[in-house]
PDB file of C-alpha atoms in Angstrom:
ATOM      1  CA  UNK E   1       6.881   3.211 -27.947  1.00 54.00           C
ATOM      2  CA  UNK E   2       7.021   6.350 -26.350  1.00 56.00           C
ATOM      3  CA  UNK E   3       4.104   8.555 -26.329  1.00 61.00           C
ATOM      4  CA  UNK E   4       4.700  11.816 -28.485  1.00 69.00           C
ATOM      5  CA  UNK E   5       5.500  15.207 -26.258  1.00 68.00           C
ATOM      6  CA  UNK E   6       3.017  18.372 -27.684  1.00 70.00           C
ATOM      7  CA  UNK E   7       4.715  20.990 -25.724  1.00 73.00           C
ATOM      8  CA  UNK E   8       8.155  21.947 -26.348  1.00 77.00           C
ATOM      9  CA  UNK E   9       9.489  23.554 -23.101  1.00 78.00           C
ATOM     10  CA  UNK E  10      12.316  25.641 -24.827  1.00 77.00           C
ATOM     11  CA  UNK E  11       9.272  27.410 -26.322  1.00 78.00           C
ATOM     12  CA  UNK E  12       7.434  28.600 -23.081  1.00 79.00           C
ATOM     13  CA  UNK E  13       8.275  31.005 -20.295  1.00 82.00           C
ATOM     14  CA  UNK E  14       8.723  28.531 -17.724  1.00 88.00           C
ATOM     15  CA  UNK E  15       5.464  28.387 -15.845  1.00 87.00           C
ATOM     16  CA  UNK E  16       6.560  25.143 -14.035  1.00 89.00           C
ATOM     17  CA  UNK E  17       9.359  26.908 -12.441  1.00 93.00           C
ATOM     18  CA  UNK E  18       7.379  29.463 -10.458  1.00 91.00           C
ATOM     19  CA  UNK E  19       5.115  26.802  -8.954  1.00 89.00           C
ATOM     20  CA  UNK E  20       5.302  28.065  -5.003  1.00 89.00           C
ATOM     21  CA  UNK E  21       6.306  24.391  -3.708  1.00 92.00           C
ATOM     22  CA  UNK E  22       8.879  22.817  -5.965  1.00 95.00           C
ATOM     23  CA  UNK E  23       9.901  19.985  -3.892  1.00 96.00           C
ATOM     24  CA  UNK E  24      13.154  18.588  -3.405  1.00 97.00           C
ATOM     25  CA  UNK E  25      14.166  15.135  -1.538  1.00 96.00           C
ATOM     26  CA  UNK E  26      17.403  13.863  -0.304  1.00 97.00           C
ATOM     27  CA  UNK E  27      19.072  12.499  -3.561  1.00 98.00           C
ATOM     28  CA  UNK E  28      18.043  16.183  -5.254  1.00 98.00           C
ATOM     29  CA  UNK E  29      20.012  17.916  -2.362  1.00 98.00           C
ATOM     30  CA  UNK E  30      22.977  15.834  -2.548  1.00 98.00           C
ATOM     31  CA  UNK E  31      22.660  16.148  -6.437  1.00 98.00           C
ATOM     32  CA  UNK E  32      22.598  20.307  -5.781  1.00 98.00           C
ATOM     33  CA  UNK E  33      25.344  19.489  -3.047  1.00 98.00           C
ATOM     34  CA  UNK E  34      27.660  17.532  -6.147  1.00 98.00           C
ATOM     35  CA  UNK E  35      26.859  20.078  -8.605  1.00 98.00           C
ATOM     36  CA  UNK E  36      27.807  23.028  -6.582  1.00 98.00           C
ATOM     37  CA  UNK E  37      30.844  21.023  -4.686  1.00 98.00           C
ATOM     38  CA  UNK E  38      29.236  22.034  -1.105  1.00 98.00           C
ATOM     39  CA  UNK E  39      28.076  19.343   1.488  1.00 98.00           C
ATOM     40  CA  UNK E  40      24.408  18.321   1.401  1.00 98.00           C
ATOM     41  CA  UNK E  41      23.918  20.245   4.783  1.00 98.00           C
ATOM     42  CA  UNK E  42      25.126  23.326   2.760  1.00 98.00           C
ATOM     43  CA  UNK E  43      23.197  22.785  -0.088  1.00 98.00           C
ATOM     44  CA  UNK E  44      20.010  22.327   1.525  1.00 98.00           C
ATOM     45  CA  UNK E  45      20.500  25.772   3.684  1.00 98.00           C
ATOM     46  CA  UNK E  46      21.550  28.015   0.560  1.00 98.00           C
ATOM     47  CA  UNK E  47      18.798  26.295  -2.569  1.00 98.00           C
ATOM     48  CA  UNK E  48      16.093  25.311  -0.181  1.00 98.00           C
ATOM     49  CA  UNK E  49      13.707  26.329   2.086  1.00 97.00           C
ATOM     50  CA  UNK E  50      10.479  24.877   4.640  1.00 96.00           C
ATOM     51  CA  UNK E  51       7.867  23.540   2.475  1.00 93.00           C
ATOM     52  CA  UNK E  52       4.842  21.871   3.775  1.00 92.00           C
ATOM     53  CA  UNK E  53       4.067  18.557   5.569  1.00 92.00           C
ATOM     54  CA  UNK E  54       3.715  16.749   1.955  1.00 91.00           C
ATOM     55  CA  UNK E  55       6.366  18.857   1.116  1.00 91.00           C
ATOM     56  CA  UNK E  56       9.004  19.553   3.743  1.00 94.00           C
ATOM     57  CA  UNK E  57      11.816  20.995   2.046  1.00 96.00           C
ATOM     58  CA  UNK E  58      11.460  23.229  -1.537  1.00 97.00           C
ATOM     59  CA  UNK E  59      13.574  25.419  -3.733  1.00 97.00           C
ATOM     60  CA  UNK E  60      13.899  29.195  -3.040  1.00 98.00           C
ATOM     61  CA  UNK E  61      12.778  31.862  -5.273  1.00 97.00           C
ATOM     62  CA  UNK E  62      13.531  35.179  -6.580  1.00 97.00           C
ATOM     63  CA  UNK E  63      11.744  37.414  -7.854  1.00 96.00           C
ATOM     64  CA  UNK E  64      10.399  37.321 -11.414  1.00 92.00           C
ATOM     65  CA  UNK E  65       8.691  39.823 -14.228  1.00 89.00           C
ATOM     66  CA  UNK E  66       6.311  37.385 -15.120  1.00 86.00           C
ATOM     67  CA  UNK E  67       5.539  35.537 -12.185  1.00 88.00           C
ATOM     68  CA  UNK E  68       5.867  37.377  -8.801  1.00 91.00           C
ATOM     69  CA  UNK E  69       8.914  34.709  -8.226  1.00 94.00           C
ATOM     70  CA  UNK E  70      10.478  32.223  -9.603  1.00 95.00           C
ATOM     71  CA  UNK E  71      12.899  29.119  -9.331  1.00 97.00           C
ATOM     72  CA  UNK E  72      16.064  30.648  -8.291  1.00 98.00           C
ATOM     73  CA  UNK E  73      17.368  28.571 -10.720  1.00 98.00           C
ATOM     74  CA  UNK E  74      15.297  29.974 -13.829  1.00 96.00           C
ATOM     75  CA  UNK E  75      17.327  32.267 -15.869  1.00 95.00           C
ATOM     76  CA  UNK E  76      15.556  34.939 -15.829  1.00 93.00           C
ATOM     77  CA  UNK E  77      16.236  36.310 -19.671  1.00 92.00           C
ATOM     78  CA  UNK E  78      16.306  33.152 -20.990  1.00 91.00           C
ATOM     79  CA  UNK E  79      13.875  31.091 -19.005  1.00 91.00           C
ATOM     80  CA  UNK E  80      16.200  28.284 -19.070  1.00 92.00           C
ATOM     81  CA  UNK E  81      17.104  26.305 -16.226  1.00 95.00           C
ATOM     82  CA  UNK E  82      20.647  27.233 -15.010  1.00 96.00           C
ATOM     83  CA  UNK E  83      21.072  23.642 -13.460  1.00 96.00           C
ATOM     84  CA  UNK E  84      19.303  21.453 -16.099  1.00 94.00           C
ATOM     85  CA  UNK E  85      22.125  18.595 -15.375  1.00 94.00           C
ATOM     86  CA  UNK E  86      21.171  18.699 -11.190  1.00 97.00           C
ATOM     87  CA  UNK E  87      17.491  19.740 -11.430  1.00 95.00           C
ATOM     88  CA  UNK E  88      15.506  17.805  -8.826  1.00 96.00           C
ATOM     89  CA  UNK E  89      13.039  14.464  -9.580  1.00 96.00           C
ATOM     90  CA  UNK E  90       9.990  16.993 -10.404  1.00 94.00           C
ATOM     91  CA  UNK E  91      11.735  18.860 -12.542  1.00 93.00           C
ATOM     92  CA  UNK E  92      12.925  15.864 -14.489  1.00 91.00           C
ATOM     93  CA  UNK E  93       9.315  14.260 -14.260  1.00 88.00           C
ATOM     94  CA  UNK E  94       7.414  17.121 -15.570  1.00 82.00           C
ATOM     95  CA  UNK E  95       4.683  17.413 -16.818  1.00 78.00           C
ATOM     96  CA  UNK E  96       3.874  13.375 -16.692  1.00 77.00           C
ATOM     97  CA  UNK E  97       1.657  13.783 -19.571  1.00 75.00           C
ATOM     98  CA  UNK E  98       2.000  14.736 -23.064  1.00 79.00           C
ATOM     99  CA  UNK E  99       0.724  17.264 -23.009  1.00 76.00           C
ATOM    100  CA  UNK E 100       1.090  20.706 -21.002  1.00 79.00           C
ATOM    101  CA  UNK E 101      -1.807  23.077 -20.356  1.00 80.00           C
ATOM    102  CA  UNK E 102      -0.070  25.928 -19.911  1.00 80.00           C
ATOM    103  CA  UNK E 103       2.054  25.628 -22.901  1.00 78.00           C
ATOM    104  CA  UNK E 104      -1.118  25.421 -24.831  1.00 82.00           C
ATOM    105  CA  UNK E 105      -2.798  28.302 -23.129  1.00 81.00           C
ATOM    106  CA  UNK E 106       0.876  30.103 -24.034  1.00 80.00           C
ATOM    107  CA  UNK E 107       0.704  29.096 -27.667  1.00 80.00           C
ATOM    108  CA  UNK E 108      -2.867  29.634 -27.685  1.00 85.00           C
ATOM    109  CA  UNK E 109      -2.473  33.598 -26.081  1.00 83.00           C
ATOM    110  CA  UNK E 110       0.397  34.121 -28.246  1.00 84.00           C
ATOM    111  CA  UNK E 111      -1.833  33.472 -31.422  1.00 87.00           C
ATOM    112  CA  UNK E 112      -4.500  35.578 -30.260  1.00 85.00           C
ATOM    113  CA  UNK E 113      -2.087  38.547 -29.973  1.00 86.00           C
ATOM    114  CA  UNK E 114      -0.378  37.685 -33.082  1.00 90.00           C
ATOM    115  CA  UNK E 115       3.209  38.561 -30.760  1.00 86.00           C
ATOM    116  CA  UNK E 116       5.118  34.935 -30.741  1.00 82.00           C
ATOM    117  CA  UNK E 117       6.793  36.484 -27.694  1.00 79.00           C
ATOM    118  CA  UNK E 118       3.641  37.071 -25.487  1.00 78.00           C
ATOM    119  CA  UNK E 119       3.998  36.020 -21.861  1.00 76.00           C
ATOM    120  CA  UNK E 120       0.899  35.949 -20.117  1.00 69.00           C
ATOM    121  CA  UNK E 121       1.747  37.334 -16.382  1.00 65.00           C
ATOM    122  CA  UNK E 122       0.648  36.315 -13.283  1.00 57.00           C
ATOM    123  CA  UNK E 123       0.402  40.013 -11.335  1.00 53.00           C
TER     124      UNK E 123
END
């Protein structure tokens, strides 16, 4: 049996999604490359961008009220992802535990100043 989630991502302000290095591989590009009906080459130009060496090729940002940036694929009113169907691996994979810690800190913050809206930012 499945271990039981305790963070409910429709709930939080995407944290996650302004991580600096979201990585993407070769099946996530030609996933982005289906989903937007471009070529992989394409794809990879316009959504990513030089990572690292453990990292080599990541999402772009844009800029974000919360976060400095963000995914370029966070909506930023509704801090949904606007490609949920041809989000890459780590997006799919995350968090690999039950829990979250920054949906707790969220919930936690949002208690404390009794606004169930609170978003903690990161300026």
């Amino acid at each position: 049996m499945a271990k039981k989630k305790l963070y409910d991502c429709l709930k939080c302000s995407a944290y996650c999604c302004s991580y600096t290095h979201i990585p993407t591989n070769k099946t996530d590009i030609k996933r982005l490359a289906k989903y937007f009906e471009l070529s992989p080459d394409q794809a990879e130009k316009k959504y990513t961008k030089k990572g690292d060496k453990e990292n080599p090729r990541v999402l772009r940002h844009t800029d974000d009220e919360h976060f400095v940036t963000s995914c370029m694929f966070l909506d930023k009113d509704t801090r949904n992802c606007t490609i949920y169907e041809a989000r890459p691996k780590i997006c799919r994979e995350f968090p690999t535990q039950k829990r979250c810690g920054y949906y707790e800190f969220l919930i936690w913050e949002r208690e404390v100043q009794d606004d169930p809206e609170w978003v903690a930012t990161t300026d």
